Coordinates of C-alpha atoms in Angstrom, one line a residue:
X1 CA -39.8 -19.8 -51.3
X2 CA -43.4 -19.0 -50.3
X3 CA -43.3 -15.3 -49.5
X4 CA -44.1 -13.9 -46.0
X5 CA -47.6 -13.5 -45.5
X6 CA -48.2 -9.2 -44.7
X7 CA -50.8 -7.3 -42.9
X8 CA -51.9 -6.4 -46.3
X9 CA -52.6 -10.4 -46.6
X10 CA -54.0 -10.2 -43.7
X11 CA -56.7 -7.3 -43.7
X12 CA -57.7 -7.9 -47.6
X13 CA -58.3 -11.5 -46.4
X14 CA -60.2 -10.8 -43.0
X15 CA -62.4 -7.8 -45.4
X16 CA -61.0 -5.1 -42.6
X17 CA -58.8 -2.9 -42.6
X18 CA -54.6 -2.7 -42.0
X19 CA -56.0 0.0 -39.1
X20 CA -58.4 -3.0 -37.3
X21 CA -55.7 -5.6 -37.6
X22 CA -53.3 -3.4 -36.0
X23 CA -55.8 -2.6 -32.7
X24 CA -55.9 -6.8 -33.1
X25 CA -52.9 -7.6 -32.9
X26 CA -52.0 -4.5 -30.6
X27 CA -55.1 -5.8 -28.3
X28 CA -55.9 -1.7 -27.9
X29 CA -58.3 -0.3 -29.0
X30 CA -62.0 -1.5 -29.7
X31 CA -62.7 -3.9 -32.3
X32 CA -66.1 -6.1 -32.2
X33 CA -66.1 -9.9 -31.3
X34 CA -67.6 -11.6 -34.6
X35 CA -64.0 -9.4 -36.2
X36 CA -61.9 -9.8 -33.7
X37 CA -62.6 -14.1 -34.6
X38 CA -62.5 -13.1 -38.0
X39 CA -59.0 -11.5 -37.7
X40 CA -57.1 -14.3 -35.2
X41 CA -58.7 -16.9 -37.2
X42 CA -57.0 -15.2 -40.8
X43 CA -53.7 -14.4 -38.2
X44 CA -53.3 -18.5 -37.7
X45 CA -54.1 -19.4 -41.1
X46 CA -52.0 -17.7 -43.0
X47 CA -48.9 -18.3 -40.3
X48 CA -49.0 -14.0 -39.7
X49 CA -46.3 -13.0 -37.4
X50 CA -45.5 -9.0 -37.0
X51 CA -42.0 -7.9 -37.4
X52 CA -41.1 -6.8 -34.2
X53 CA -39.1 -3.9 -35.7
X54 CA -41.5 -2.2 -38.2
X55 CA -43.8 -2.3 -35.3
X56 CA -42.2 -0.8 -32.6
X57 CA -41.4 1.5 -35.6
X58 CA -44.4 2.2 -36.4
X59 CA -46.2 2.9 -32.9
X60 CA -43.2 4.5 -31.8
X61 CA -42.4 1.5 -29.3
X62 CA -39.7 -0.6 -29.0
X63 CA -42.0 -4.0 -27.3
X64 CA -39.1 -4.1 -24.7
X65 CA -39.6 -4.0 -21.1
X66 CA -37.2 -3.3 -18.6
X67 CA -37.1 -5.3 -14.8
X68 CA -35.1 -3.3 -12.6
X69 CA -33.9 -4.6 -8.8
X70 CA -31.2 -5.1 -6.7
X71 CA -31.8 -7.9 -4.5
X72 CA -29.6 -11.1 -4.9
X73 CA -32.5 -13.9 -4.5
X74 CA -32.6 -15.5 -7.8
X75 CA -35.9 -17.7 -7.5
X76 CA -37.8 -14.2 -6.1
X77 CA -36.3 -12.6 -9.7
X78 CA -37.0 -15.8 -11.8
X79 CA -40.9 -15.9 -10.2
X80 CA -40.9 -12.3 -10.8
X81 CA -39.8 -12.7 -14.7
X82 CA -42.0 -15.8 -15.1
X83 CA -45.4 -13.5 -13.6
X84 CA -44.1 -10.6 -16.8
X85 CA -43.8 -12.9 -19.5
X86 CA -46.6 -14.7 -19.0
X87 CA -48.4 -11.6 -19.4
X88 CA -45.8 -9.4 -22.0
X89 CA -45.1 -12.3 -24.2
X90 CA -48.9 -13.0 -26.0
X91 CA -48.9 -8.6 -27.3
X92 CA -45.1 -9.3 -28.0
X93 CA -43.3 -7.9 -25.8
X94 CA -39.6 -8.5 -24.5
X95 CA -38.3 -8.1 -20.9
X96 CA -35.4 -7.0 -20.3
X97 CA -33.2 -7.4 -16.6
X98 CA -31.3 -4.7 -15.5
X99 CA -29.3 -5.1 -12.3
X100 CA -28.4 -2.2 -10.3
X101 CA -26.5 -0.9 -6.9
X102 CA -29.4 1.0 -5.1
X103 CA -27.0 2.1 -2.5
X104 CA -25.2 4.2 -4.7
X105 CA -25.2 7.9 -5.5
X106 CA -25.7 7.5 -9.3
X107 CA -28.4 5.3 -9.0
X108 CA -31.2 6.6 -9.9
X109 CA -29.0 8.4 -13.5
X110 CA -27.6 4.5 -13.8
X111 CA -31.5 3.8 -14.7
X112 CA -32.5 6.6 -16.3
X113 CA -29.5 5.7 -18.8
X114 CA -30.8 2.2 -19.0
X115 CA -34.3 3.4 -20.4
X116 CA -32.9 5.8 -22.3
X117 CA -29.8 3.1 -24.0
X118 CA -32.2 0.7 -24.0
X119 CA -35.2 2.5 -25.4
X120 CA -37.2 0.7 -22.5
X121 CA -41.2 1.3 -23.0
X122 CA -41.9 0.5 -19.3
X123 CA -40.6 -0.4 -15.9
X124 CA -41.0 -3.2 -13.3
X125 CA -40.0 -2.2 -10.2
X126 CA -38.2 -4.3 -7.6
X127 CA -37.7 -4.2 -3.8
X128 CA -35.5 -2.2 -2.6
X129 CA -35.9 -0.5 -6.1
X130 CA -39.0 0.2 -6.0
X131 CA -39.2 2.2 -2.6
X132 CA -37.0 5.0 -3.9
X133 CA -39.3 8.0 -4.3
X134 CA -36.0 9.4 -6.4
X135 CA -36.4 7.4 -8.4
X136 CA -40.3 7.3 -9.0
X137 CA -40.0 11.0 -9.2
X138 CA -37.4 10.9 -12.1
X139 CA -39.2 8.2 -13.9
X140 CA -42.2 11.2 -14.1
X141 CA -40.4 13.8 -14.6
X142 CA -38.4 12.5 -18.0
X143 CA -42.3 10.5 -18.9
X144 CA -41.4 7.2 -18.4
X145 CA -44.2 4.8 -17.5
X146 CA -43.7 1.9 -14.5
X147 CA -45.1 0.1 -12.1
X148 CA -43.4 -1.0 -8.7
X149 CA -43.9 -4.1 -6.7
X150 CA -43.9 -2.6 -3.3
X151 CA -45.1 -4.2 1.1
X152 CA -46.3 -0.6 1.1
X153 CA -48.2 2.0 -0.5
X154 CA -45.9 4.7 -2.4
X155 CA -47.9 6.0 -4.8
X156 CA -50.6 6.0 -6.9
X157 CA -52.6 2.9 -7.1
X158 CA -51.8 2.9 -10.8
X159 CA -48.0 2.6 -10.6
X160 CA -48.4 -0.7 -7.6
X161 CA -48.8 -3.6 -6.9
X162 CA -48.4 -4.0 -2.8
X163 CA -47.9 -7.3 -0.8
X164 CA -49.7 -6.4 1.9
X165 CA -47.3 -8.1 4.7
X166 CA -48.7 -5.3 8.1
X167 CA -52.8 -8.0 7.3
X168 CA -50.2 -10.9 6.7
X169 CA -47.4 -10.8 10.4
X170 CA -51.1 -10.3 12.1
X171 CA -52.4 -13.2 10.6
X172 CA -49.9 -15.5 11.1
X173 CA -49.3 -13.8 15.4
X174 CA -52.8 -14.5 15.4
X175 CA -52.5 -18.4 14.9
X176 CA -49.0 -18.8 17.2
X177 CA -51.3 -16.6 20.1
X178 CA -54.3 -19.3 19.4
X179 CA -52.6 -22.0 18.9
X180 CA -52.1 -21.2 23.6
X181 CA -48.2 -19.4 22.9
X182 CA -47.1 -16.1 23.8
X183 CA -43.4 -16.5 24.4
X184 CA -42.4 -14.9 21.6
X185 CA -39.5 -14.0 19.0
X186 CA -38.5 -12.3 16.0
X187 CA -35.7 -11.9 13.7
X188 CA -36.4 -8.7 12.2
X189 CA -34.6 -8.0 8.5
X190 CA -32.6 -4.7 7.6
X191 CA -33.9 -1.7 8.8
X192 CA -33.9 0.1 5.6
X193 CA -35.8 -2.1 4.0
X194 CA -39.7 -1.3 4.3
X195 CA -40.7 -5.1 4.4
X196 CA -38.7 -5.5 7.5
X197 CA -40.3 -2.6 9.1
X198 CA -44.0 -3.5 7.9
X199 CA -43.5 -7.4 8.8
X200 CA -42.3 -6.2 13.3
X201 CA -44.7 -3.9 13.6
X202 CA -47.3 -5.3 11.5
X203 CA -46.9 -8.2 14.0
X204 CA -46.2 -7.1 17.1
X205 CA -48.9 -4.7 17.1
X206 CA -51.2 -7.7 16.6
X207 CA -49.7 -8.9 19.4
X208 CA -50.0 -6.1 21.6
X209 CA -54.2 -6.4 20.1
X210 CA -54.0 -10.2 21.7
X211 CA -52.1 -8.4 25.2
X212 CA -49.0 -9.9 24.6
X213 CA -46.6 -8.2 24.7
X214 CA -42.1 -8.3 22.4
X215 CA -40.1 -7.4 24.3
X216 CA -36.9 -5.9 22.9
X217 CA -34.9 -8.8 24.1
X218 CA -37.7 -11.4 22.4
X219 CA -36.3 -9.0 19.0
X220 CA -32.7 -9.1 16.7
X221 CA -31.9 -8.0 13.9
X222 CA -30.7 -10.2 11.3
X223 CA -29.6 -9.1 7.8
X224 CA -32.2 -12.4 5.7
X225 CA -29.3 -14.7 5.0
X226 CA -29.2 -18.3 5.9
X227 CA -26.2 -17.5 8.3
X228 CA -27.4 -14.3 9.7
X229 CA -30.4 -16.7 11.0
X230 CA -27.6 -18.8 12.3
X231 CA -26.1 -16.4 14.1
X232 CA -29.9 -14.7 15.4
X233 CA -30.8 -18.0 16.6
X234 CA -28.0 -19.0 18.7
X235 CA -28.8 -15.3 20.6
X236 CA -31.8 -15.8 21.1
X237 CA -31.7 -20.2 22.1
X238 CA -28.8 -19.4 24.1
X239 CA -30.6 -17.0 26.7
X240 CA -31.6 -18.4 30.1
X241 CA -35.5 -18.5 28.9
X242 CA -35.1 -19.4 25.3
X243 CA -38.6 -18.9 23.6
X244 CA -41.5 -20.6 22.5
X245 CA -41.2 -19.6 19.4
X246 CA -38.3 -17.2 16.7
X247 CA -40.5 -16.8 13.9
X248 CA -37.8 -15.0 10.9
X249 CA -38.6 -11.8 8.4
X250 CA -37.5 -14.5 5.6
X251 CA -37.9 -18.6 5.3
X252 CA -33.7 -18.3 4.6
X253 CA -33.2 -17.7 8.3
X254 CA -36.1 -19.7 10.1
X255 CA -33.7 -22.5 8.0
X256 CA -31.0 -21.3 9.8
X257 CA -32.9 -21.2 13.4
X258 CA -33.7 -24.4 12.4
X259 CA -29.7 -25.8 11.9
X260 CA -29.8 -24.5 14.6
X261 CA -32.1 -25.6 17.2
X262 CA -31.0 -29.3 15.8
X263 CA -27.6 -28.9 16.7
X264 CA -28.7 -28.1 20.0
X265 CA -31.2 -31.0 20.4
X266 CA -34.0 -28.3 20.6
X267 CA -36.8 -30.7 19.5
X268 CA -39.0 -29.4 15.8
X269 CA -42.0 -28.2 17.1
X270 CA -42.0 -29.7 21.1
X271 CA -39.8 -27.5 22.3
X272 CA -39.5 -24.5 19.5
X273 CA -41.9 -23.3 16.6
X274 CA -40.6 -22.3 14.3
X275 CA -42.2 -19.8 11.3
X276 CA -41.1 -17.9 8.6
X277 CA -42.0 -15.7 5.4
X278 CA -42.0 -16.5 1.8
X279 CA -42.5 -19.9 1.2
X280 CA -39.7 -20.5 -1.0
X281 CA -37.9 -23.5 -2.0
X282 CA -35.7 -23.9 1.9
X283 CA -39.9 -23.3 3.7
X284 CA -41.2 -26.6 2.1
X285 CA -37.5 -28.7 2.0
X286 CA -36.0 -28.7 5.3
X287 CA -36.7 -30.5 7.9
X288 CA -39.3 -29.6 9.6
X289 CA -41.1 -28.2 7.0
X290 CA -41.5 -24.4 7.6
X291 CA -44.6 -22.7 8.7
X292 CA -44.8 -19.7 7.1
X293 CA -46.4 -17.0 4.8
X294 CA -46.7 -17.4 1.1
X295 CA -46.0 -13.4 -0.6
X296 CA -48.0 -14.2 -4.1
X297 CA -44.9 -12.9 -5.9
X298 CA -45.9 -14.1 -9.8
X299 CA -49.7 -12.9 -9.4
X300 CA -47.7 -9.4 -8.1
X301 CA -45.8 -9.3 -11.8
X302 CA -48.7 -10.3 -13.7
X303 CA -51.0 -7.5 -11.8
X304 CA -47.6 -5.4 -13.2
X305 CA -47.3 -6.3 -16.2
X306 CA -51.2 -5.4 -16.7
X307 CA -50.7 -2.1 -15.3
X308 CA -47.6 -1.4 -17.0
X309 CA -48.9 -2.7 -20.6
X310 CA -51.9 -0.7 -19.6
X311 CA -50.0 2.9 -20.0
X312 CA -48.3 2.0 -22.7
X313 CA -51.0 1.7 -24.8
X314 CA -53.0 4.1 -23.5
X315 CA -55.4 1.5 -22.5
X316 CA -55.3 0.9 -18.5
X317 CA -58.0 -2.0 -17.9
X318 CA -59.6 -2.4 -13.7
X319 CA -56.2 -3.3 -13.0
X320 CA -55.7 0.7 -13.6
X321 CA -56.7 0.9 -9.4
X322 CA -56.3 -2.6 -8.5
X323 CA -52.7 -2.3 -6.1
X324 CA -53.7 -5.4 -3.0
X325 CA -52.6 -8.6 -2.2
X326 CA -52.1 -10.1 0.3
X327 CA -49.7 -13.1 0.8
X328 CA -51.7 -16.2 1.5
X329 CA -50.6 -18.4 5.9
X330 CA -48.9 -22.0 5.0
X331 CA -48.8 -24.3 7.8
X332 CA -46.6 -26.7 8.1
X333 CA -44.3 -29.0 10.8
X334 CA -42.7 -26.9 12.0
X335 CA -45.6 -25.0 14.6
X336 CA -48.1 -26.9 16.4
X337 CA -51.3 -27.1 17.6
X338 CA -52.1 -26.4 21.3
X339 CA -52.7 -30.4 23.5

């Protein structure tokens, strides 16, 4: 059996030191373009693959990243994982997923134990976990690297990737008003989620700027599930004067509204316009397809991974200061243009 190539072989054939080869493998330090190309060519020719265990010991790292969440949306989790892995796998890092219960008293201790037990190099936190200041404080105190994906600025830029939901819903509000619509209702999400607050306040504030009031009876509280969209949709559409538009905090609840409208014989979009948020699978598969705001989850996860790896390897790039991304408006058949 042929002997497995080693880092010494790569260094010898490249005419460089082992330290230089290590820098190329880890993507750290400064290596000239010619040297970089030469080392990469030798690595490819030999079929060299660094031993992860030995590599981790040498660098005092495990090459494990943790993804911590308390969010049952499997599509969202999948998009995040794809984004993180597309960045981390190239540098030899593996991703360990850790679901937790955000509302338990042991929540912070549980996350710290996960890091210590699994020897995690750094964490990516998803909402609502990412909205916990006690957790962020504990991670800093224990010198644990982390990046939070949120919808509001809660930390220093190097620790965050923020979806500008407030600006996005403002764009949606302006679009709906441009259609000549003014009687608008909202199905909000849980009040203890920053995303719900940002979307409701951003939507209401933009309408007010356009001279349109959002009355209290046109705002109902949902919980981001389809069944909640059914319940809240019936509550709004059974009012004496049903609204012209219903904006739901997410696509799942918006899909529930479409179902209720169908049962009541309300035509979409002739009698009622419906919009959601996320642009998940619900949005394009319901009838009619939903107008919604597409949250760039995978792009956010990629940026979060780049930030985290920059911290771990003490080699921050331009991504360290970048933190804000904006969802984009996707117009479909559930809304209409004015006639």
